[in-house]
Coordinates of N, CA, C and O in Angstrom, one line a residue:
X1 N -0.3 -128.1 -104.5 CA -1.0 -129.4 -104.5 C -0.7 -130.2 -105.8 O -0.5 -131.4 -105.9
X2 N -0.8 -129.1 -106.8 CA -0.3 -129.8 -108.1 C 0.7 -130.4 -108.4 O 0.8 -131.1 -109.4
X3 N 1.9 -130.0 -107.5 CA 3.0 -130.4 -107.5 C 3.3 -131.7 -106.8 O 3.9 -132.7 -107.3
X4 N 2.9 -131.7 -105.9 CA 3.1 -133.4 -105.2 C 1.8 -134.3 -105.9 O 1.7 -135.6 -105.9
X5 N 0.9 -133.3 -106.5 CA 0.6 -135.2 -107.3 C 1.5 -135.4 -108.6 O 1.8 -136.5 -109.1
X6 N 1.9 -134.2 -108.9 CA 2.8 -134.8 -110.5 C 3.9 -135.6 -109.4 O 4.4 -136.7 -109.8
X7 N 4.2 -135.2 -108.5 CA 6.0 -136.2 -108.1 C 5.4 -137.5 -107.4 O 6.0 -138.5 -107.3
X8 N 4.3 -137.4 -107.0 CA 3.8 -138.9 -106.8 C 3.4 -139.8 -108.0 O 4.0 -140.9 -108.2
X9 N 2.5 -139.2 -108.9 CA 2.4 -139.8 -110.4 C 3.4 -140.4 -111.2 O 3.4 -141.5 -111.6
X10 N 4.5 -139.3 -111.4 CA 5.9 -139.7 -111.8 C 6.7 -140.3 -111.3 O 7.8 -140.5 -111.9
X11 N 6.3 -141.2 -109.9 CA 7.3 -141.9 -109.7 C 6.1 -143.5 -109.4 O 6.3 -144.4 -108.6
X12 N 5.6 -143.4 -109.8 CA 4.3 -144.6 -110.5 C 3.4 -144.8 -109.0 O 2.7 -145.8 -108.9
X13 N 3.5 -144.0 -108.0 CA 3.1 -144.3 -106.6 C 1.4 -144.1 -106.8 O 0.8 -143.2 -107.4
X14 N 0.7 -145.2 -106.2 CA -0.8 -145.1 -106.1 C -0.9 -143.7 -104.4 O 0.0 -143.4 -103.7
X15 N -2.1 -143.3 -104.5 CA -2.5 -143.0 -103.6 C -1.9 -143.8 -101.7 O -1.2 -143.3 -100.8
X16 N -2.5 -145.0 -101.8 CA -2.1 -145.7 -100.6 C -0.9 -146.3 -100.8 O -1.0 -147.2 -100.0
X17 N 0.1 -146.5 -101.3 CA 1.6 -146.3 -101.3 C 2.7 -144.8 -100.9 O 3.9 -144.6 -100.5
X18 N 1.5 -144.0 -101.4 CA 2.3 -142.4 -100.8 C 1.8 -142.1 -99.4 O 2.3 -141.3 -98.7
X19 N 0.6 -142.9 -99.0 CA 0.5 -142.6 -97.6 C 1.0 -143.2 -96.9 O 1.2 -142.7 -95.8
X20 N 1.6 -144.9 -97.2 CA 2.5 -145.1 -96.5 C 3.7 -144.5 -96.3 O 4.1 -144.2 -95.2
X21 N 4.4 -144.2 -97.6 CA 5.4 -143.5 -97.6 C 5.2 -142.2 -96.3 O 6.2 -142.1 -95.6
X22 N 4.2 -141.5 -96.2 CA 4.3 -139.9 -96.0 C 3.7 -140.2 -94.3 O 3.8 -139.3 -93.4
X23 N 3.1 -141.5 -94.0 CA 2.3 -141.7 -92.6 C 1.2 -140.7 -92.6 O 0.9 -140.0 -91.7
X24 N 0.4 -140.8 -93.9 CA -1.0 -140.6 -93.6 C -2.1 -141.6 -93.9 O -1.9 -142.7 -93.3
X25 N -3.2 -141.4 -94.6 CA -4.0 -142.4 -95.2 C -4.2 -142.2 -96.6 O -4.0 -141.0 -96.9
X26 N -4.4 -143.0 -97.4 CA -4.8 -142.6 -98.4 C -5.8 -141.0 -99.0 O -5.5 -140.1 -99.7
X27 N -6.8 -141.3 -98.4 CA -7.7 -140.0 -98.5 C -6.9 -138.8 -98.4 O -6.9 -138.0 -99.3
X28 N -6.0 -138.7 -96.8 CA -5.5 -137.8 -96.8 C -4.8 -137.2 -98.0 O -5.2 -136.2 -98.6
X29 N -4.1 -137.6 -98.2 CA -3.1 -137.5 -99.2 C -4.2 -136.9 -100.5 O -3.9 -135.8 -101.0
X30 N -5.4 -137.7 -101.0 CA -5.9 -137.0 -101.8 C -6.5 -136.0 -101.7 O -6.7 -135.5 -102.9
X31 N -7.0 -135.4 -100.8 CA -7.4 -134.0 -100.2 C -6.7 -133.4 -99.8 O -7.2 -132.4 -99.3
X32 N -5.4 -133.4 -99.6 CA -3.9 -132.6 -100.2 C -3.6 -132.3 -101.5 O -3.4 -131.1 -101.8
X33 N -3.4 -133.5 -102.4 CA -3.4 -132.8 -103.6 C -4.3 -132.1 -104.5 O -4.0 -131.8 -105.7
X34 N -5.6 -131.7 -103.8 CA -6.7 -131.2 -103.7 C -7.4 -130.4 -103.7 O -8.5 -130.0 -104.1
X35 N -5.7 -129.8 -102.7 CA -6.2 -128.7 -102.2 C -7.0 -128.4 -101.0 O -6.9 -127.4 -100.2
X36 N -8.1 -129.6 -100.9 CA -8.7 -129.4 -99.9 C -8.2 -129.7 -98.3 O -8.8 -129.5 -97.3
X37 N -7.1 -130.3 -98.3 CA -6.6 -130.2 -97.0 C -5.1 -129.6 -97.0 O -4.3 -129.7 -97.9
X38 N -5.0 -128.8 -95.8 CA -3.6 -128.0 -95.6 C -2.7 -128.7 -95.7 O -3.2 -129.8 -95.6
X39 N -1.1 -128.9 -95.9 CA 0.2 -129.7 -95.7 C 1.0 -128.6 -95.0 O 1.2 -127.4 -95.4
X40 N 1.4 -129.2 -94.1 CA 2.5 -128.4 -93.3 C 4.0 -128.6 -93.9 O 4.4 -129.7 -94.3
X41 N 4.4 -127.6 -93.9 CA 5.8 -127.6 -94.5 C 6.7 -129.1 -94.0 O 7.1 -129.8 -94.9
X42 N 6.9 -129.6 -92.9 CA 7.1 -130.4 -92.3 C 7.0 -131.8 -93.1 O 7.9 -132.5 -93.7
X43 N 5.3 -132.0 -93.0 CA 4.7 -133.2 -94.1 C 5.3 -133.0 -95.5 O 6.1 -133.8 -96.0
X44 N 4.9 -131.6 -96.2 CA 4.8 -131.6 -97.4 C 6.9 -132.1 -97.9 O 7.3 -132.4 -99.0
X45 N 7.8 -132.0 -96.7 CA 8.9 -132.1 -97.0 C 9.4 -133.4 -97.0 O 10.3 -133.9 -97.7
X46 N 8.4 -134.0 -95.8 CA 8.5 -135.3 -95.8 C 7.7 -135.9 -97.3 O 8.2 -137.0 -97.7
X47 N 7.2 -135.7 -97.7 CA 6.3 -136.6 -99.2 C 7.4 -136.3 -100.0 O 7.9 -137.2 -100.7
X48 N 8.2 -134.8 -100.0 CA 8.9 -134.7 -101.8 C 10.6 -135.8 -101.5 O 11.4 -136.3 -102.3
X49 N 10.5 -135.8 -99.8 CA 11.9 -136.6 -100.0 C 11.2 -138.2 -100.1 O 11.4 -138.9 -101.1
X50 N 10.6 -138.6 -99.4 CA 9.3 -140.0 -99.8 C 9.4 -140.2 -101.3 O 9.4 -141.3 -101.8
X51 N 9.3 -139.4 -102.0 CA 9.0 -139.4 -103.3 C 10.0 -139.4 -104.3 O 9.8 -140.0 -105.3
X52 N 11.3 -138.8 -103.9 CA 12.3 -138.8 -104.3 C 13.2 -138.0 -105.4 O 14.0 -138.0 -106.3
X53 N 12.2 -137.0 -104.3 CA 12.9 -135.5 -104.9 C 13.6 -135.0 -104.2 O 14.0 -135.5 -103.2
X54 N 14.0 -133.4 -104.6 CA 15.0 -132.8 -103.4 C 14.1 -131.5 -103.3 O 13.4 -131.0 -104.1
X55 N 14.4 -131.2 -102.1 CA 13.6 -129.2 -102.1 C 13.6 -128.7 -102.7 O 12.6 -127.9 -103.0
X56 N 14.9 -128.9 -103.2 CA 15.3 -127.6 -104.2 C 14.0 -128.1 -105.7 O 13.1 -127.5 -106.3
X57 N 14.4 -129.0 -105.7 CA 13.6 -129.4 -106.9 C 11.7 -128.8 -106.9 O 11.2 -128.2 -107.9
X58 N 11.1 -129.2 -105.7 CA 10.0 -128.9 -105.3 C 9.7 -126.9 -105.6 O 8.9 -126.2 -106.2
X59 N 10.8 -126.6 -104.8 CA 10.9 -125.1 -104.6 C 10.9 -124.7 -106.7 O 10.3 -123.8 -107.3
X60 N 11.7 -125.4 -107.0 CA 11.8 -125.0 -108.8 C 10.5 -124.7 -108.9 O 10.1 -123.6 -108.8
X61 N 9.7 -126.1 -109.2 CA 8.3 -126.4 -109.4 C 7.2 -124.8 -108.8 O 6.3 -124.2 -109.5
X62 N 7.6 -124.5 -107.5 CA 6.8 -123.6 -106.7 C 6.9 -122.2 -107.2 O 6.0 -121.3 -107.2
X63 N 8.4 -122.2 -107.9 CA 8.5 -121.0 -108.1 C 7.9 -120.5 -109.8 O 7.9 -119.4 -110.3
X64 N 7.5 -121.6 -110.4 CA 7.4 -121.2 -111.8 C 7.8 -122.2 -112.8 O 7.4 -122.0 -114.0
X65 N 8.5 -123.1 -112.5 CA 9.0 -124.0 -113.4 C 7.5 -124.7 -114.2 O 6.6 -125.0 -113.4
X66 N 7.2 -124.8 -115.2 CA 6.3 -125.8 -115.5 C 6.0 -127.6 -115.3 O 6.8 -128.5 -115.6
X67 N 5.3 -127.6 -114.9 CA 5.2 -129.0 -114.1 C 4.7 -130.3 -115.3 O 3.6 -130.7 -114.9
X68 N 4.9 -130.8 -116.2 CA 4.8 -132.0 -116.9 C 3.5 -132.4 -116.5 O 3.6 -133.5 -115.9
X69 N 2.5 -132.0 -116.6 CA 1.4 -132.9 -116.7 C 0.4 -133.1 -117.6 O -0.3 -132.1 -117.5
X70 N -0.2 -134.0 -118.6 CA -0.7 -134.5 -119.7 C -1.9 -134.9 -119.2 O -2.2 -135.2 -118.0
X71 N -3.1 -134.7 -120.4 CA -4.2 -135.2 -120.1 C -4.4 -136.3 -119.7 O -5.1 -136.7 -118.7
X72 N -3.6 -137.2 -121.0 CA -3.1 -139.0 -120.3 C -2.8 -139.2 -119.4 O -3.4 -140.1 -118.9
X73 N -1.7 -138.5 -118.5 CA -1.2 -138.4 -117.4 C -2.8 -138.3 -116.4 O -3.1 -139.4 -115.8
X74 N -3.4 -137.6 -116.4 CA -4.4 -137.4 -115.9 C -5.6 -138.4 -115.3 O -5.9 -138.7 -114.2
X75 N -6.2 -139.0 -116.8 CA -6.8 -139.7 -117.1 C -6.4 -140.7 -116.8 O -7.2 -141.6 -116.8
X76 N -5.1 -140.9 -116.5 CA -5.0 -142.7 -116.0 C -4.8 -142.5 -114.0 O -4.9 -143.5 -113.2
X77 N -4.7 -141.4 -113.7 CA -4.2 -141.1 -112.6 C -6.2 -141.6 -111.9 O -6.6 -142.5 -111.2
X78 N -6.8 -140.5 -112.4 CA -8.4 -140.4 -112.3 C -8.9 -142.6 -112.5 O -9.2 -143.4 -111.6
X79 N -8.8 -142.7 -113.5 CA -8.6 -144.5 -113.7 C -8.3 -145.3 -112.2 O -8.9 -146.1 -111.6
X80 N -6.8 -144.4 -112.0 CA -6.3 -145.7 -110.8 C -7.1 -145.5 -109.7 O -7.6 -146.4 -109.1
X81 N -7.2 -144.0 -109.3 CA -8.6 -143.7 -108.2 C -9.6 -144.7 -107.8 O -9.7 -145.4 -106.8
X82 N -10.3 -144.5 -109.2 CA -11.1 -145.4 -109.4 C -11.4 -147.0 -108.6 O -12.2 -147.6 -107.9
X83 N -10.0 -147.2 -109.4 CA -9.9 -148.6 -109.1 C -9.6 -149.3 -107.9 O -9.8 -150.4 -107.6
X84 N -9.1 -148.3 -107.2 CA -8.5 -148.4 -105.8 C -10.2 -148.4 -104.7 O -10.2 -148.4 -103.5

């Protein structure tokens, strides 16, 4: 879950821009990165190429790579929520 909000954040995408991208709703998408809702291999492969990553890249991320994310990062992500 943590991983598809850093590759949505990193690529400056709001919440309802990755749901278009991915054909969900906004919410969805944030109760995915959440955790609180399942993503099927299928979806979740559909968001990392939407997003404009590669598998392989995601699978990095899955396996251990450390994922770049900053309190700032955070804190503005929480902000845009908000605002939305």
């Amino acid at each position: 879950a943590l991983i598809v909000r850093y590759m949505r954040q990193s690529r400056g995408l709001s919440l309802n821009q990755a749901a278009r991208l991915g054909g969900v709703t906004g919410p969805a998408i944030a109760h995915m990165e959440q955790g609180r809702m399942d993503i099927s291999e299928q979806r979740l492969r559909t968001l990392v190429r939407a997003y404009g990553y590669t598998w392989d890249e995601y699978r990095a991320c899955a396996d251990g790579k450390p994922i770049p994310i900053s309190y700032r990062d955070e804190c503005l992500a929480l902000v845009a929520t908000l605002e939305e």
